[in-house]
Short mmCIF file of C-alpha atoms in Angstrom, two decimals:
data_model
loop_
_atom_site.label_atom_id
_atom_site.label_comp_id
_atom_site.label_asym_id
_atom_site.label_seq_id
_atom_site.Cartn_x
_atom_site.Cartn_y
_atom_site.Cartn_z
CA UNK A 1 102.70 107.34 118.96
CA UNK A 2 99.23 107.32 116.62
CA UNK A 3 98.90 103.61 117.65
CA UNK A 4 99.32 104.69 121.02
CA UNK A 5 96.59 107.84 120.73
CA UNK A 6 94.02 105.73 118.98
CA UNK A 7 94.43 103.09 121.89
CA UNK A 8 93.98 106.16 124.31
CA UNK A 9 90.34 107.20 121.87
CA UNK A 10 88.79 103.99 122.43
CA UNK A 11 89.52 102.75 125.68
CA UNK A 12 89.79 106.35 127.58
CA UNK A 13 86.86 107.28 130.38
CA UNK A 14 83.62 108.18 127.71
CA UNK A 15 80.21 109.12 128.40
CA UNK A 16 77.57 106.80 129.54
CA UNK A 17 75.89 105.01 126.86
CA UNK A 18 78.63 105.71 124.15
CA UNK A 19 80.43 102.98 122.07
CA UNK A 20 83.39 104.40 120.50
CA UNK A 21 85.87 102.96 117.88
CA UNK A 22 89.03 103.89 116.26
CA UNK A 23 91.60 102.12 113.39
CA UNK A 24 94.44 103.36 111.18
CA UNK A 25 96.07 102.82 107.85
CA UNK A 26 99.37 104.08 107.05
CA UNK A 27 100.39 104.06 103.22
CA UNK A 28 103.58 104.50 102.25
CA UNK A 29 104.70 104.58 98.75
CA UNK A 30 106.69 105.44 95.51
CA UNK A 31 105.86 106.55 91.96
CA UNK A 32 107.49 106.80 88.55
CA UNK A 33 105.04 108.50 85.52
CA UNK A 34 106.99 108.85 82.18
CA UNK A 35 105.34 112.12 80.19
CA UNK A 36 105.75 112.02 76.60
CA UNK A 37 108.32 114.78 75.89
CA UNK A 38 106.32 115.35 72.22
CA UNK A 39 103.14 115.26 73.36
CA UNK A 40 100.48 117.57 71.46
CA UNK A 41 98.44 118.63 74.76
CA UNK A 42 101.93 118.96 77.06
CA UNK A 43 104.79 119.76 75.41
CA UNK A 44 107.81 118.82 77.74
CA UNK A 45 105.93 118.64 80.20
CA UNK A 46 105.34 122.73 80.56
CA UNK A 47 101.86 122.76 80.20
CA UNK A 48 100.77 119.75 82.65
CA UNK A 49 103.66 119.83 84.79
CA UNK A 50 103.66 116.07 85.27
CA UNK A 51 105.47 114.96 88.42
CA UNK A 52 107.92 112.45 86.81
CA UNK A 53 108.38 110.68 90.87
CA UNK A 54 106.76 111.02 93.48
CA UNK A 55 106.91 109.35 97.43
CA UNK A 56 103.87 109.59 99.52
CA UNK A 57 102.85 108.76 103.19
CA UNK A 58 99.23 109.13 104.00
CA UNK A 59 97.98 108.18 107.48
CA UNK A 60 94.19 107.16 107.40
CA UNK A 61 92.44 107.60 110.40
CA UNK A 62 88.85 106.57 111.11
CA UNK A 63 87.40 107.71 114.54
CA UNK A 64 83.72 106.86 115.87
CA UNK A 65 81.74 107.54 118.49
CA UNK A 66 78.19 106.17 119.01
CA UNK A 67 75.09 106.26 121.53
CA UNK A 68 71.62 105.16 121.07
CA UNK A 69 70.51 108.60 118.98
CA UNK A 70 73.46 110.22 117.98
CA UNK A 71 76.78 109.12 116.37
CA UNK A 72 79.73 111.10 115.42
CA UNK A 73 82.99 109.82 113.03
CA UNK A 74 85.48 111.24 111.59
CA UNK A 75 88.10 110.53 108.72
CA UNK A 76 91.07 112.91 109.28
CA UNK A 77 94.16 112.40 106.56
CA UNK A 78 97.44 113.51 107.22
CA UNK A 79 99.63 113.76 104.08
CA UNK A 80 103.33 113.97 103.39
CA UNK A 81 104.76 113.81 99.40
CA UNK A 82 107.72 114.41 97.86
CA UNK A 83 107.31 114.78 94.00
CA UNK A 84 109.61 115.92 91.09
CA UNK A 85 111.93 117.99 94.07
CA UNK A 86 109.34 119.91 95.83
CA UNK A 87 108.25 118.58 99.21
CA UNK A 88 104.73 119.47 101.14
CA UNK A 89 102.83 118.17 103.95
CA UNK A 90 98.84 118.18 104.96
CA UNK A 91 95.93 117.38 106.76
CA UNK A 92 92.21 117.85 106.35
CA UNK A 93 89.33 116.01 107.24
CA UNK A 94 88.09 113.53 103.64
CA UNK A 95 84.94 113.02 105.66
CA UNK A 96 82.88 113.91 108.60
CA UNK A 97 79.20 113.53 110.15
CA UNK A 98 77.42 114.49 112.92
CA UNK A 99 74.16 112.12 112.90
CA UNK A 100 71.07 112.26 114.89
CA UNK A 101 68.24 109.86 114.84
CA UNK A 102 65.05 111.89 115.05
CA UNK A 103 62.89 108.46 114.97
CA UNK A 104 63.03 105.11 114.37
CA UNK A 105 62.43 105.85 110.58
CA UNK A 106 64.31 109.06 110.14
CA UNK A 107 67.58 110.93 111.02
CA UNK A 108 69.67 114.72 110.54
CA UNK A 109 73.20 114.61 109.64
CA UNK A 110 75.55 117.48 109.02
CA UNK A 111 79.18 116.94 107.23
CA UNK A 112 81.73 116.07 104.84
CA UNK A 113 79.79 113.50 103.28
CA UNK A 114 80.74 110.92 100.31
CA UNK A 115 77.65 110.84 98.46
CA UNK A 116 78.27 107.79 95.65
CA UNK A 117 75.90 104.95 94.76
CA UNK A 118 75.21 102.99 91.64
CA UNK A 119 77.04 100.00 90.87
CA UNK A 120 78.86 100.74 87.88
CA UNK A 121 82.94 100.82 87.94
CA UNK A 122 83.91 102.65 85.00
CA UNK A 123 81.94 106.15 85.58
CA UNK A 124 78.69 106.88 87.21
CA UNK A 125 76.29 108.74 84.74
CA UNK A 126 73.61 108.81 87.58
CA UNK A 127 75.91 111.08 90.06
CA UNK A 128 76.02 114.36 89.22
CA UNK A 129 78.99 114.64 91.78
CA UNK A 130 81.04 111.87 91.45
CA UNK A 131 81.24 110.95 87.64
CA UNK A 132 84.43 109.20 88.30
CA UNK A 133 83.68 107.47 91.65
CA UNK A 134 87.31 106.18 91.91
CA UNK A 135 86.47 102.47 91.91
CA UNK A 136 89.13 102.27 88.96
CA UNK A 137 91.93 103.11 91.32
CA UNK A 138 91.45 101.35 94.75
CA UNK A 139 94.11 103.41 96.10
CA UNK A 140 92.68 106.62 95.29
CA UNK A 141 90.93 108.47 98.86
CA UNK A 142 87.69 110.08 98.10
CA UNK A 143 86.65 113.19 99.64
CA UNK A 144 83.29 114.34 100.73
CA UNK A 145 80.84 116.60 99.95
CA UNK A 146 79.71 119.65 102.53
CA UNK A 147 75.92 118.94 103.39
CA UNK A 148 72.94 118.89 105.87
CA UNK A 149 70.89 115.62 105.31
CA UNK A 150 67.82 114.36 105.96
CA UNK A 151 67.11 110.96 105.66
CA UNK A 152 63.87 108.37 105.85
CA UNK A 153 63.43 105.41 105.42
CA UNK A 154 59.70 103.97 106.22
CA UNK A 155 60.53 100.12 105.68
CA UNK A 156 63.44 98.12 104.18
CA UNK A 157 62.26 98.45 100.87
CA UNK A 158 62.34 102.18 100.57
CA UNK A 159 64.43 104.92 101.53
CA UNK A 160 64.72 108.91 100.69
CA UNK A 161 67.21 111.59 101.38
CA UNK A 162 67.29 115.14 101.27
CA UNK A 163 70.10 117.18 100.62
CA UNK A 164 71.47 120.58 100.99
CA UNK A 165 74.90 121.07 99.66
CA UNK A 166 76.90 123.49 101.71
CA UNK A 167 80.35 123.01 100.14
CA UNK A 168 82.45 121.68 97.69
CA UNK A 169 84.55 119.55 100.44
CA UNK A 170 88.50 119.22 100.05
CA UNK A 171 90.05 120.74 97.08
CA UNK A 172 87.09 119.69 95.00
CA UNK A 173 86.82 123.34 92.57
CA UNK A 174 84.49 121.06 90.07
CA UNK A 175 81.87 120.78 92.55
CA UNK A 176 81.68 124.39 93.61
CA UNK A 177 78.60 125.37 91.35
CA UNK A 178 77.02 122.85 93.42
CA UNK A 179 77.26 124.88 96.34
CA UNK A 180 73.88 125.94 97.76
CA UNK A 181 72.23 123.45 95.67
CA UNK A 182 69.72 120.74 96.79
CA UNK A 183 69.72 116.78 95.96
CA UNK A 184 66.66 114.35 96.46
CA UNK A 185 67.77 110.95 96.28
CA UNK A 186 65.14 108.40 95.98
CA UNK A 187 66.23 104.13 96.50
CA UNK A 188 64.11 101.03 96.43
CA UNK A 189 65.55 97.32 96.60
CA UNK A 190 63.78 94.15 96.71
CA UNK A 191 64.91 90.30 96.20
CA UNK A 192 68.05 90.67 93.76
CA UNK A 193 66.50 94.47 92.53
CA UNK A 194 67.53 97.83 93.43
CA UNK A 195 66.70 101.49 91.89
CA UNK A 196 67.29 104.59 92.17
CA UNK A 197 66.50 108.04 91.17
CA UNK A 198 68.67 111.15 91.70
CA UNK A 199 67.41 115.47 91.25
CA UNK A 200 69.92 117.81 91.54
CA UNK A 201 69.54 121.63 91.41
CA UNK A 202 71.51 124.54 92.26
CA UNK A 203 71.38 128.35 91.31
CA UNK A 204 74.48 128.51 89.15
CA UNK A 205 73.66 125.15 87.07
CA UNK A 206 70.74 123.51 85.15
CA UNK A 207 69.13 120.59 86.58
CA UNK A 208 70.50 117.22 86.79
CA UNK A 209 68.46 114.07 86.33
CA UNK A 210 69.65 110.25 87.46
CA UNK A 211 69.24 106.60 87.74
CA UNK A 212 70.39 103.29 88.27
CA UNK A 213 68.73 100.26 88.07
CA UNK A 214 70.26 96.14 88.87
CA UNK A 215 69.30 92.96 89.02
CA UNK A 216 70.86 89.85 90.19
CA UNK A 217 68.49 86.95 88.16
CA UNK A 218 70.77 84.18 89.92
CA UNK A 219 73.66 84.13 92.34
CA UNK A 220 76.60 84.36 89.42
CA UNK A 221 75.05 87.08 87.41
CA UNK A 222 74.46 90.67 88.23
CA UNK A 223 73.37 93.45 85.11
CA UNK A 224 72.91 97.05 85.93
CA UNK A 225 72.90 100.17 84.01
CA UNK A 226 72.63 104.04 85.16
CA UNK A 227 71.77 107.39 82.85
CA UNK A 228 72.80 110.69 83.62
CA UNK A 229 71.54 114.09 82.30
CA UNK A 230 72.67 117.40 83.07
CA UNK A 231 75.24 120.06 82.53
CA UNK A 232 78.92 120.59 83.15
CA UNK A 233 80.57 124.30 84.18
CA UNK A 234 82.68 125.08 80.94
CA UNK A 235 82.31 123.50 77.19
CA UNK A 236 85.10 123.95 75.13
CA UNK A 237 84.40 123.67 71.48
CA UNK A 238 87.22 123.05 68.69
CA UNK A 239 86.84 125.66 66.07
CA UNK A 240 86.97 124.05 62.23
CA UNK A 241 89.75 126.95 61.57
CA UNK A 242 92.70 126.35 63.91
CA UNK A 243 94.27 129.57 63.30
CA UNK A 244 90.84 131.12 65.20
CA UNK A 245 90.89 130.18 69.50
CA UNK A 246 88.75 127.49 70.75
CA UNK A 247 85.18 128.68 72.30
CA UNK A 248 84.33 128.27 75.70
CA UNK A 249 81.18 128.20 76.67
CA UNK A 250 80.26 129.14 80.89
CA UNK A 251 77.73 125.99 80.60
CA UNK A 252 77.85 123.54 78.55
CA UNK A 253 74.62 122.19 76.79
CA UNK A 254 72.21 119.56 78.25
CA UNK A 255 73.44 116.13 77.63
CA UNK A 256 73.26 112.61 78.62
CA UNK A 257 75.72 109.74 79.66
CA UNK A 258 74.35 105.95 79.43
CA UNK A 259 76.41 102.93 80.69
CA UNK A 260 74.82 99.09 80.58
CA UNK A 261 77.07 96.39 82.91
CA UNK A 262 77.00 92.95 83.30
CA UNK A 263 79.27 91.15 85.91
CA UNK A 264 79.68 87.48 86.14
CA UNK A 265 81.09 85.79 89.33
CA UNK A 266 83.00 82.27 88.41
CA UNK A 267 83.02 79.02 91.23
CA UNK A 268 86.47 80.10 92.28
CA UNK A 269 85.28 83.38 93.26
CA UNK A 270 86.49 85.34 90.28
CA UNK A 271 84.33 87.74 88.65
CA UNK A 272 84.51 89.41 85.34
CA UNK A 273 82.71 92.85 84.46
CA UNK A 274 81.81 94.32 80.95
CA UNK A 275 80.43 97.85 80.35
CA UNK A 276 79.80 100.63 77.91
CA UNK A 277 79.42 103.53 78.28
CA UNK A 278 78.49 106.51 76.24
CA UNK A 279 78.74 109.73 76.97
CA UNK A 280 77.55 112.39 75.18
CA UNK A 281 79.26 115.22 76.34
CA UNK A 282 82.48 113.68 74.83
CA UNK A 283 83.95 114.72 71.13
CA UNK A 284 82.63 112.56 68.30
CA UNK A 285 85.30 111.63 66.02
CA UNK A 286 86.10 114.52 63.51
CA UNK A 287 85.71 117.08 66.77
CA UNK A 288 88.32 114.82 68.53
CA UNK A 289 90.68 115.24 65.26
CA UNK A 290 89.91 118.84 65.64
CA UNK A 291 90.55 119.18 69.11
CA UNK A 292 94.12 117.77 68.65
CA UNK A 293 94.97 119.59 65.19
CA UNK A 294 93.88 122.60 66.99
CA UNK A 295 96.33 121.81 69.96
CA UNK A 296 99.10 120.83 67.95
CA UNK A 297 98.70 124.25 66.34
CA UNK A 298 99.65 126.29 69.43
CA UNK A 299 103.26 126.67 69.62
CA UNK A 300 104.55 127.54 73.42
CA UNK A 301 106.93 130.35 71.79
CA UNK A 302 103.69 132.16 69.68
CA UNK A 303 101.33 134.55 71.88
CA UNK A 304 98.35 132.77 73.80
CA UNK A 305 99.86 129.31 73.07
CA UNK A 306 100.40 128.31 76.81
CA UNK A 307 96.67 129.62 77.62
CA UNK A 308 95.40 127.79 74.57
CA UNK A 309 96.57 124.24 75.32
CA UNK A 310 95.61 124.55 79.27
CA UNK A 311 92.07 125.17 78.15
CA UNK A 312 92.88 121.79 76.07
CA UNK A 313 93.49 120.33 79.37
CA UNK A 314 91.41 121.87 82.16
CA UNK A 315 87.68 122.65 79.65
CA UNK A 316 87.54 119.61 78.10
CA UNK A 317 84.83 117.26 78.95
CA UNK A 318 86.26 114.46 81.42
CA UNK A 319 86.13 111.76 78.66
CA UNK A 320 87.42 113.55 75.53
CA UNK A 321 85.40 110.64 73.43
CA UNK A 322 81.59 109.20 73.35
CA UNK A 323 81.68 105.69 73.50
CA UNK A 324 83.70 103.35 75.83
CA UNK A 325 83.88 99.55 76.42
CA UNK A 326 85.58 98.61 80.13
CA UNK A 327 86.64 95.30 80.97
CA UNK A 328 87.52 94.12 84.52
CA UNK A 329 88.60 90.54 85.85
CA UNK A 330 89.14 90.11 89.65
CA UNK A 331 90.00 88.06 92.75
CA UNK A 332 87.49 87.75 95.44
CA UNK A 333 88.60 90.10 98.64
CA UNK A 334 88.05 87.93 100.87
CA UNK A 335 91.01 85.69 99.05
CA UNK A 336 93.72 85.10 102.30
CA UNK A 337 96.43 85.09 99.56
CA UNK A 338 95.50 88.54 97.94
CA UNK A 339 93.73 90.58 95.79
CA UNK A 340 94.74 91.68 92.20
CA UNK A 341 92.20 93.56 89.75
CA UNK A 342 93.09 93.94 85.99
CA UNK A 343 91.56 96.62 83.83
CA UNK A 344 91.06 97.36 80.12
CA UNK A 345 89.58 100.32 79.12
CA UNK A 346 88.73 100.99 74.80
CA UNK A 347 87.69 104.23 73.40
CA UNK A 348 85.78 103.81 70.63
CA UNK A 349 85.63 107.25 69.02
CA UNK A 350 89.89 106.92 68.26
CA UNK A 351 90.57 102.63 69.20
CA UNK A 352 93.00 103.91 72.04
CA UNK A 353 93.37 101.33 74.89
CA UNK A 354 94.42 102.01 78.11
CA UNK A 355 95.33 98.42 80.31
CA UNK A 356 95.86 99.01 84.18
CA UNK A 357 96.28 96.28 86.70
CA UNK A 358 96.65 96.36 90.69
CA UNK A 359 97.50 93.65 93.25
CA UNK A 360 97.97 93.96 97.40
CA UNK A 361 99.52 90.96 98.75
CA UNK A 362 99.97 90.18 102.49
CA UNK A 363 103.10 90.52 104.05
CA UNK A 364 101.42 89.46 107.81
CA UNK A 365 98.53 89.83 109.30
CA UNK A 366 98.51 93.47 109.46
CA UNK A 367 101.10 94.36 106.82
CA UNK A 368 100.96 94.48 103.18
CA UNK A 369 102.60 95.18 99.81
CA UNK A 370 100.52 96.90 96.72
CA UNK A 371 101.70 97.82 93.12
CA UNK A 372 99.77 99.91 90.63
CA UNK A 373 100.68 100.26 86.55
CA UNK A 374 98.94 101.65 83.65
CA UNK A 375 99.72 101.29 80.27
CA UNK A 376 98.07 103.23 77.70
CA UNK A 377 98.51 102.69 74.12
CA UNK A 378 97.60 104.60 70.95
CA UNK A 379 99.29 107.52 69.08
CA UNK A 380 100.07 110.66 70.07
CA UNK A 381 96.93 112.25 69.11
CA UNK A 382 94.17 109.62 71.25
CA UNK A 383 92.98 110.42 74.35
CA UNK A 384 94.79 107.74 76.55
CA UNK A 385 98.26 108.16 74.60
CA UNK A 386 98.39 111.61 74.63
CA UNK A 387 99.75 112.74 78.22
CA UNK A 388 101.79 109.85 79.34
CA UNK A 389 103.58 106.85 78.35
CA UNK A 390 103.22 104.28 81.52
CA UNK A 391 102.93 104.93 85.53
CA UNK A 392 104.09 102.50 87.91
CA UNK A 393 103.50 103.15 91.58
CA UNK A 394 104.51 100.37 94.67
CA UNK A 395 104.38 100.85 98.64
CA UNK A 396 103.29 99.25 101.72
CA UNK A 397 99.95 99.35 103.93
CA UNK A 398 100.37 98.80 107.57
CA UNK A 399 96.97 98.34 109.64
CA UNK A 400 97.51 99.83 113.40
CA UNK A 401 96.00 98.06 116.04
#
């Protein structure tokens, strides 16, 4: 039936002029996460509320429609999961955009747009939306951000956009003291070089600065690096006393995340990545110990105990430590037999590792199989060891004609 409907999009009676496109994904697959029953942060699971399985079915849709000034697409996702017992169903647009080429240098757009750049992998310290751009899970579906756009680009060197964020997009609640806030985003690439700078400001937050810089100085090698300083909604600070509550601040202070990457691409079209990263909004090491010793001091049967360890989990900055070293070794995509990616991921501030690995093999020529696993390791009180002890997830991606 969708095959059958996105047939009908493209090849139905369309305006004069108009080139229109459509293609599908379905996903379908399965999940296992094991929560550590003693965990300091989630208890049995009653804090978190970990789905132990999970089976998913996502249809991705991408719908376009073109003429020689304007151009319309769409990416609608309908979603049906089954996790721990409970069963739910939805559908909402990831991303939209109305575009409208004002000149042969400049354009208007209005939607759900995704607005990442940079090249790092890890995090992106120069995005003051999308710190984790979901590059280290390439089944993960990003969603967009509400804007109106401006865009212009004067040669093929240099390009500007202006921003004006409308919305927070799909179940995005992070990104809501964005809303009504402006971003100037400033590019220029030349002969193996690229930059960029990034200003964000809205009423509600302090300003965020940005950038990103690569070069390529010969066809195997490729080093970057992007900075990052700004603010984030809440800071939650562990007290030295654990008997007192922690303090949570509306706005966290100014600070700055730095990452430096270097990626090397072998003959057999392999490449291997290396970068650190530090951020600074992230615990040093005796505010990390006292982070956990004040967690494992709430007790679920004392008063506030429940309230104090889900500010543990929902206040705390997205990387509980400072300093990070990220390893990744890959296929080429283009490989006819495959792809696979392994990850490696080392906090510095308390040595816990965290090793993930995926792999999509064709099963035809429009059919394949995936499998995702991560394995973290460290004790129970280290930021990749303290929620869960592995997650496996498998399933199948069929391409409709």
């Amino acid at each position: 039936m969708l095959a059958l409907l996105l047939a009908g999009l493209t090849e139905s009676a369309r305006p004069e002029g108009w080139k229109t496109e459509a293609d599908a994904s379905v996903y379908a697959y399965a999940g296992s996460t094991q929560p550590h029953a003693h965990s300091v942060l989630n208890p049995d699971n009653r804090i978190a509320g970990i789905a132990r399985s999970r089976v998913d079915t996502e249809v991705r849709i991408g719908l376009r429609a073109e003429s020689d000034s304007l151009r319309l697409s769409l990416r609608p996702i309908l979603s049906l999961y089954q996790a721990s017992g409970d069963t739910g169903q939805e559908t909402y647009l990831s991303q939209w955009q109305l575009r409208w080429r004002t000149s042969p240098t400049s354009q208007l757009a209005v939607g759900r747009d995704l607005l990442t750049w940079g090249p790092a992998q890890f995090r992106s310290p120069s995005n003051p939306f999308y710190f984790d751009s979901g590059r280290s899970n390439p089944m993960r579906e990003l969603s967009g951000v509400d804007v109106l756009k401006f865009s212009w680009t004067p040669d093929v060197l240099h390009s500007v956009q202006l921003v004006r964020l409308t919305g927070s997009g799909h179940r995005q609640p992070w990104l809501a003291s964005r809303d009504d806030g402006w971003l100037l985003k400033a590019d220029w690439r030349n002969d193996g070089r690229a930059a960029g700078l990034a200003i964000a400001h809205s009423p509600e937050r302090a300003p965020f600065y940005g950038a990103h810089v690569q070069y390529s100085p010969s066809d195997a090698w490729l080093l970057y690096g992007e900075v990052g300083s700004g603010s984030r909604d809440q800071a939650l600070k562990p007290p030295r006393n654990p008997e007192q509550p922690f303090e949570v601040q509306a706005e966290s202070p100014r600070h700055t995340r730095q990452l430096l990457g270097a990626s090397y691409s072998l003959d057999n079209g392999h490449s291997l990545s290396l970068e650190y990263l530090h951020s600074g909004d992230g615990y040093s090491r005796d505010a990390l110990r006292a982070y956990f010793k004040h967690a494992a001091a709430a007790s679920l049967s004392a008063p506030g105990g429940a309230q104090t360890l889900g500010l543990a989990l929902t206040a705390a900055p997205p990387l509980l430590g400072r300093d990070y070293l990220h390893l990744v070794w890959q296929n080429s995509l283009l490989d006819e037999q495959g792809y696979w990616r392994l990850m490696l991921t080392r906090s510095f501030t308390d040595n816990s590792l965290q090793a993930s690995g995926y792999a999509e093999i064709p099963a035809s020529s429009r059919l394949s199989v995936f499998a995702l696993g991560t394995l973290p390791a460290g004790h129970r009180q280290s930021e990749f060891a303290a929620l869960i002890g592995y997650s496996l997830t498998l399933g199948i991606k069929l391409a409709l004609p």
